[in-house]
Amino acid sequence: MSARALRVAIAGLGTVGGGTLAVLTRNAEVIARRAGRPVQVVAIADLDTERVKASLPAGSTIEVYSDAMAMLAQAKPDVVVELIGGTGFAQALMKAAIDQKVHVVTANKALLAKHGNELFAQAQAQGVTIRYEAAVAGGIPIIKALREGLTANRIESVVGIINGTTNFILSTMRDKGQAFAEVLAEAQRLGYAEADPTFDVEGHDAGHKLSLMAAIAFGMPVRFDQVSLEGITALQATDITYAEKLGYRIKLLGIARRREHGVELRVHPTLVPARHLLANVEGAMNAVLVTGDAVGQTLYTGKGAGAEPTASAVIADLVDLARASSAASALEVPALAFQAESLEALPVLPMADAVGGHYLRLRVKDQPGVLADITRQLADHHISIDAFIQQEPAAGSGQTDVVLITHPCEERALRLASGRLAQLPSVLAEPVSLRVEFLA
Amino acid sequence: MSARALRVAIAGLGTVGGGTLAVLTRNAEVIARRAGRPVQVVAIADLDTERVKASLPAGSTIEVYSDAMAMLAQAKPDVVVELIGGTGFAQALMKAAIDQKVHVVTANKALLAKHGNELFAQAQAQGVTIRYEAAVAGGIPIIKALREGLTANRIESVVGIINGTTNFILSTMRDKGQAFAEVLAEAQRLGYAEADPTFDVEGHDAGHKLSLMAAIAFGMPVRFDQVSLEGITALQATDITYAEKLGYRIKLLGIARRREHGVELRVHPTLVPARHLLANVEGAMNAVLVTGDAVGQTLYTGKGAGAEPTASAVIADLVDLARASSAASALEVPALAFQAESLEALPVLPMADAVGGHYLRLRVKDQPGVLADITRQLADHHISIDAFIQQEPAAGSGQTDVVLITHPCEERALRLASGRLAQLPSVLAEPVSLRVEFLA
């Protein structure tokens, strides 16, 4: 263990940065025994240098900078851990690190989703790596599983609960029967949701992570710009209840699926069979279900966020670098799993081409022949029904709900059929539809 | 993709060997795009050369040998895939390969559990590796997760459903309410259990896998000889039913837990909370729950056996080798996760020291004061009760069952208390006890 330490500079000592420093300090011995040499934080950059200095133990030799660029130039790190977030300064810092042939470890999914293709190419040209295990699903080593653990497979799909905030909200809506807005307010009060929750509840964050996983699963560039995004803000408690009665739970899923002529990339609330393990991943947990042609279904679950779970992933990347016996060996695993020159620009299919089951809720007049009208419309669009329930009408209302689950069909067909259903005289309101994944 | 192919020799073309050849052939293009060069089977050794030759496509250039030693000497492989199994010839072959500086990939958990320490040391001395992702939990990349994905953590425990045969038997016993012997016979008829099922149902196979996972989780040598083994042959259907009523399911778990003065290494039928994901891993699926101090609980599930799931793991090891840019880089990840010189001979604690909950079923006289007698005995041994049920006595029998779950205690205390309970006049038969893991 006399080998030179891996010199680590941390840019941004917020939640994850603080967790990284804490775990590297607490577990220094066990980490060095695994890595073959110490993994040592030599410098920290943060705008609030006073807070950082106050948090370090007396006698600490860690250099503290207010300017991450100055740290990069002066601290001579082997690797910069970028935990600033966002796509502005973080991107400039990453480029500067790469230019100076310094490796980068990051948790910044937004930056990689938007600019990963250029950054990965730039890093490869400079002979350094950008590692990003922490960018997806917290401490679950899903990037490693996809890039290295499942390399035998033609990956068919990656389906994930990859945003803890929305999963917590959905779990609570179900458990307490509350409306979205009410649960969101409570989650904000408890600190489980941001003051501006748009990024989470509209599916952007899940879309960032999905675009990275799809790239490494299928050997394609990162295509966040082509992910179809639909959040949970419009989800109604009544549909959670009906889904439950039909044997399903509603989760915000990120879905990447290989199809014959391209790939589906989509994030939306989805009904999944209640008995599937994925349906039982509750609260702030994350889970990723990967289907490969050889391995079949494998599922990975754990905490998707938080200081130390994310630090666990950051440090795994650092240990990989510490173990590398040469400059070349740090580059052995391609950034996007496939050799850069062999990435394929697979077409991303429009949502209308997506294939899956559908949940339809129809407010109808309580009169004979309604169900026949509905089923005929669906049959005319070659959509068959897997299950349905018809609610007893409230006394004297003359109205009721018909709720059904279709067998898989193209979304195009479902939209056409739904449009026709809306025009039936017996259908009293715009049909509500949600997507279903059978996960078989 | 013009780089030289990785030359692979397969020893033993049985189920997994056949799967490996099939997947390497079918997915050759996608594997080469990930590995940066082709992964090519150049030779196969199998006693039944005729069968092998008949299975190869016309014009195949793969050399077929009846003698794996001859293959090793003549085929000039970069790596031998050892799929012969057992500890006799397989061990000799592995040693010969290492002597000739040929890497080894194996699915042979029995051999590594018994002779891994010497074999890993020998391989390191020769500058080659023995890779064994396929030895544990089929296609689930759990070895990679433990050796590389969770390196930041002080691992606290590894708890797994790691034998598909017994999990299938337990799932079926529960679903159909059948006795062990009956379900075993059916499993044998269906090919889910071996003609001689001892290895699986007595926990040996799970013990092999557990000893490997414990070594890499805790940084200790492989200690299969010190794993406490208890199988499922004595498990009664009535206890599965009572466990269900108390909110638990019974699984054969392999448990490795770090304690202050050593480690627990044990395989036994275990009650787990029915709502925990682990309890819902059914049939032939495997699952491993890893708890680390930073990451918290992470769970990995998938098919634990079968031709192609196991081949998926074999090929992941081959791709790791194909990606290695130098002889040194193939050795970067230590065989047992920790650098060999830093392995600690952690003491393995005797079962009496194990801490956990306990399930107790007592056949008692249906008379006043019985429950008071039982609870007093437990209290005298400082064992507190988490839950209990008392069955209505069958009419006229004058007997009933008292079934209870204790809070965690040392097994030593439970055994003493159980011995005293057996001597109570109101207790009519030897108490039945099972271990409980709360997995909190």
PDB file of C-alpha atoms in Angstrom, chain B residues 26-147:
ATOM      1  CA  ARG B  26     -25.339 -15.223 -32.265  1.00  0.00           C
ATOM      2  CA  ASN B  27     -24.124 -11.961 -30.713  1.00  0.00           C
ATOM      3  CA  ALA B  28     -20.620 -11.924 -32.203  1.00  0.00           C
ATOM      4  CA  GLU B  29     -21.082  -8.510 -33.769  1.00  0.00           C
ATOM      5  CA  VAL B  30     -22.485  -6.720 -30.732  1.00  0.00           C
ATOM      6  CA  ILE B  31     -19.881  -8.372 -28.472  1.00  0.00           C
ATOM      7  CA  ALA B  32     -17.008  -7.289 -30.710  1.00  0.00           C
ATOM      8  CA  ARG B  33     -18.378  -3.737 -30.839  1.00  0.00           C
ATOM      9  CA  ARG B  34     -18.258  -3.660 -27.061  1.00  0.00           C
ATOM     10  CA  ALA B  35     -14.962  -5.519 -26.609  1.00  0.00           C
ATOM     11  CA  GLY B  36     -13.075  -3.710 -29.345  1.00  0.00           C
ATOM     12  CA  ARG B  37     -12.110  -7.017 -30.933  1.00  0.00           C
ATOM     13  CA  PRO B  38     -13.720 -10.364 -31.707  1.00  0.00           C
ATOM     14  CA  VAL B  39     -14.142 -12.941 -28.947  1.00  0.00           C
ATOM     15  CA  GLN B  40     -13.539 -16.145 -30.857  1.00  0.00           C
ATOM     16  CA  VAL B  41     -13.928 -19.756 -29.812  1.00  0.00           C
ATOM     17  CA  VAL B  42     -10.934 -21.523 -31.381  1.00  0.00           C
ATOM     18  CA  ALA B  43     -11.173 -24.893 -29.632  1.00  0.00           C
ATOM     19  CA  ILE B  44     -13.538 -27.091 -27.646  1.00  0.00           C
ATOM     20  CA  ALA B  45     -12.628 -30.077 -25.487  1.00  0.00           C
ATOM     21  CA  ASP B  46     -15.241 -32.644 -24.568  1.00  0.00           C
ATOM     22  CA  LEU B  47     -15.112 -36.403 -24.026  1.00  0.00           C
ATOM     23  CA  ASP B  48     -17.872 -36.780 -26.592  1.00  0.00           C
ATOM     24  CA  THR B  49     -16.106 -35.311 -29.609  1.00  0.00           C
ATOM     25  CA  GLU B  50     -18.625 -36.774 -32.031  1.00  0.00           C
ATOM     26  CA  ARG B  51     -21.510 -34.933 -30.412  1.00  0.00           C
ATOM     27  CA  VAL B  52     -19.524 -31.703 -30.419  1.00  0.00           C
ATOM     28  CA  LYS B  53     -18.517 -32.045 -34.065  1.00  0.00           C
ATOM     29  CA  ALA B  54     -22.107 -32.805 -35.042  1.00  0.00           C
ATOM     30  CA  SER B  55     -23.256 -29.636 -33.243  1.00  0.00           C
ATOM     31  CA  LEU B  56     -20.867 -27.332 -35.122  1.00  0.00           C
ATOM     32  CA  PRO B  57     -21.921 -25.768 -38.406  1.00  0.00           C
ATOM     33  CA  ALA B  58     -20.361 -27.117 -41.586  1.00  0.00           C
ATOM     34  CA  GLY B  59     -17.039 -25.456 -42.305  1.00  0.00           C
ATOM     35  CA  SER B  60     -16.419 -24.495 -38.670  1.00  0.00           C
ATOM     36  CA  THR B  61     -12.742 -23.904 -37.959  1.00  0.00           C
ATOM     37  CA  ILE B  62     -13.127 -24.706 -34.252  1.00  0.00           C
ATOM     38  CA  GLU B  63     -10.735 -27.489 -33.255  1.00  0.00           C
ATOM     39  CA  VAL B  64     -12.312 -30.288 -31.235  1.00  0.00           C
ATOM     40  CA  TYR B  65     -10.336 -32.248 -28.649  1.00  0.00           C
ATOM     41  CA  SER B  66     -11.247 -35.154 -26.423  1.00  0.00           C
ATOM     42  CA  ASP B  67      -8.516 -34.143 -23.985  1.00  0.00           C
ATOM     43  CA  ALA B  68      -8.696 -30.643 -22.464  1.00  0.00           C
ATOM     44  CA  MET B  69      -5.014 -30.837 -21.495  1.00  0.00           C
ATOM     45  CA  ALA B  70      -4.096 -31.486 -25.124  1.00  0.00           C
ATOM     46  CA  MET B  71      -6.283 -28.543 -26.140  1.00  0.00           C
ATOM     47  CA  LEU B  72      -4.477 -26.315 -23.684  1.00  0.00           C
ATOM     48  CA  ALA B  73      -1.090 -27.352 -25.062  1.00  0.00           C
ATOM     49  CA  GLN B  74      -1.957 -27.165 -28.735  1.00  0.00           C
ATOM     50  CA  ALA B  75      -4.710 -24.580 -29.319  1.00  0.00           C
ATOM     51  CA  LYS B  76      -2.748 -21.576 -27.946  1.00  0.00           C
ATOM     52  CA  PRO B  77      -5.772 -19.979 -26.270  1.00  0.00           C
ATOM     53  CA  ASP B  78      -5.633 -16.654 -24.434  1.00  0.00           C
ATOM     54  CA  VAL B  79      -8.229 -17.997 -22.042  1.00  0.00           C
ATOM     55  CA  VAL B  80      -9.702 -21.354 -21.081  1.00  0.00           C
ATOM     56  CA  VAL B  81     -13.372 -21.482 -20.110  1.00  0.00           C
ATOM     57  CA  GLU B  82     -13.577 -24.295 -17.558  1.00  0.00           C
ATOM     58  CA  LEU B  83     -17.078 -25.782 -17.602  1.00  0.00           C
ATOM     59  CA  ILE B  84     -16.239 -29.349 -16.641  1.00  0.00           C
ATOM     60  CA  GLY B  85     -17.317 -28.946 -13.033  1.00  0.00           C
ATOM     61  CA  GLY B  86     -16.263 -30.880  -9.969  1.00  0.00           C
ATOM     62  CA  THR B  87     -12.983 -30.669  -8.140  1.00  0.00           C
ATOM     63  CA  GLY B  88     -10.949 -33.394  -9.815  1.00  0.00           C
ATOM     64  CA  PHE B  89      -9.908 -32.938 -13.402  1.00  0.00           C
ATOM     65  CA  ALA B  90     -11.226 -29.362 -13.415  1.00  0.00           C
ATOM     66  CA  GLN B  91      -8.691 -28.434 -10.774  1.00  0.00           C
ATOM     67  CA  ALA B  92      -5.842 -30.090 -12.632  1.00  0.00           C
ATOM     68  CA  LEU B  93      -6.853 -28.292 -15.812  1.00  0.00           C
ATOM     69  CA  MET B  94      -7.061 -24.938 -14.071  1.00  0.00           C
ATOM     70  CA  LYS B  95      -3.608 -25.420 -12.565  1.00  0.00           C
ATOM     71  CA  ALA B  96      -2.174 -26.412 -15.927  1.00  0.00           C
ATOM     72  CA  ALA B  97      -3.713 -23.358 -17.581  1.00  0.00           C
ATOM     73  CA  ILE B  98      -2.287 -21.061 -14.924  1.00  0.00           C
ATOM     74  CA  ASP B  99       1.132 -22.706 -15.278  1.00  0.00           C
ATOM     75  CA  GLN B 100       1.006 -21.929 -18.976  1.00  0.00           C
ATOM     76  CA  LYS B 101      -0.030 -18.329 -18.252  1.00  0.00           C
ATOM     77  CA  VAL B 102      -3.467 -18.796 -19.751  1.00  0.00           C
ATOM     78  CA  HIS B 103      -6.384 -16.919 -18.129  1.00  0.00           C
ATOM     79  CA  VAL B 104      -9.263 -18.963 -16.741  1.00  0.00           C
ATOM     80  CA  VAL B 105     -12.991 -18.203 -16.778  1.00  0.00           C
ATOM     81  CA  THR B 106     -15.093 -20.618 -14.794  1.00  0.00           C
ATOM     82  CA  ALA B 107     -18.576 -21.316 -13.436  1.00  0.00           C
ATOM     83  CA  ASN B 108     -17.190 -23.849 -10.953  1.00  0.00           C
ATOM     84  CA  LYS B 109     -18.293 -22.625  -7.529  1.00  0.00           C
ATOM     85  CA  ALA B 110     -17.504 -25.919  -5.799  1.00  0.00           C
ATOM     86  CA  LEU B 111     -13.877 -25.849  -6.924  1.00  0.00           C
ATOM     87  CA  LEU B 112     -13.364 -22.187  -6.007  1.00  0.00           C
ATOM     88  CA  ALA B 113     -15.136 -22.600  -2.666  1.00  0.00           C
ATOM     89  CA  LYS B 114     -12.800 -25.443  -1.743  1.00  0.00           C
ATOM     90  CA  HIS B 115      -9.535 -24.520  -3.474  1.00  0.00           C
ATOM     91  CA  GLY B 116      -9.992 -20.885  -4.505  1.00  0.00           C
ATOM     92  CA  ASN B 117      -7.442 -19.470  -2.078  1.00  0.00           C
ATOM     93  CA  GLU B 118      -4.575 -21.533  -3.519  1.00  0.00           C
ATOM     94  CA  LEU B 119      -5.772 -21.163  -7.098  1.00  0.00           C
ATOM     95  CA  PHE B 120      -6.104 -17.368  -6.887  1.00  0.00           C
ATOM     96  CA  ALA B 121      -2.639 -17.091  -5.331  1.00  0.00           C
ATOM     97  CA  GLN B 122      -1.152 -19.302  -8.006  1.00  0.00           C
ATOM     98  CA  ALA B 123      -2.818 -17.277 -10.755  1.00  0.00           C
ATOM     99  CA  GLN B 124      -1.548 -14.009  -9.342  1.00  0.00           C
ATOM    100  CA  ALA B 125       1.980 -15.399  -9.143  1.00  0.00           C
ATOM    101  CA  GLN B 126       1.769 -16.344 -12.805  1.00  0.00           C
ATOM    102  CA  GLY B 127       0.260 -13.025 -13.877  1.00  0.00           C
ATOM    103  CA  VAL B 128      -3.085 -14.393 -15.037  1.00  0.00           C
ATOM    104  CA  THR B 129      -6.614 -14.224 -13.637  1.00  0.00           C
ATOM    105  CA  ILE B 130      -9.354 -16.630 -12.699  1.00  0.00           C
ATOM    106  CA  ARG B 131     -12.707 -14.974 -13.398  1.00  0.00           C
ATOM    107  CA  TYR B 132     -15.853 -16.459 -11.968  1.00  0.00           C
ATOM    108  CA  GLU B 133     -18.878 -14.197 -12.490  1.00  0.00           C
ATOM    109  CA  ALA B 134     -20.766 -17.284 -13.666  1.00  0.00           C
ATOM    110  CA  ALA B 135     -20.091 -19.127 -10.404  1.00  0.00           C
ATOM    111  CA  VAL B 136     -22.623 -17.093  -8.424  1.00  0.00           C
ATOM    112  CA  ALA B 137     -26.226 -16.251  -9.290  1.00  0.00           C
ATOM    113  CA  GLY B 138     -26.137 -17.077 -13.002  1.00  0.00           C
ATOM    114  CA  GLY B 139     -26.316 -14.016 -15.209  1.00  0.00           C
ATOM    115  CA  ILE B 140     -26.711 -11.449 -12.421  1.00  0.00           C
ATOM    116  CA  PRO B 141     -23.439  -9.481 -12.391  1.00  0.00           C
ATOM    117  CA  ILE B 142     -23.147  -9.742  -8.611  1.00  0.00           C
ATOM    118  CA  ILE B 143     -19.417 -10.485  -8.503  1.00  0.00           C
ATOM    119  CA  LYS B 144     -18.806  -7.315 -10.496  1.00  0.00           C
ATOM    120  CA  ALA B 145     -21.149  -5.330  -8.259  1.00  0.00           C
ATOM    121  CA  LEU B 146     -19.315  -6.501  -5.130  1.00  0.00           C
ATOM    122  CA  ARG B 147     -15.761  -6.312  -6.497  1.00  0.00           C
TER     123      ARG B 147
END
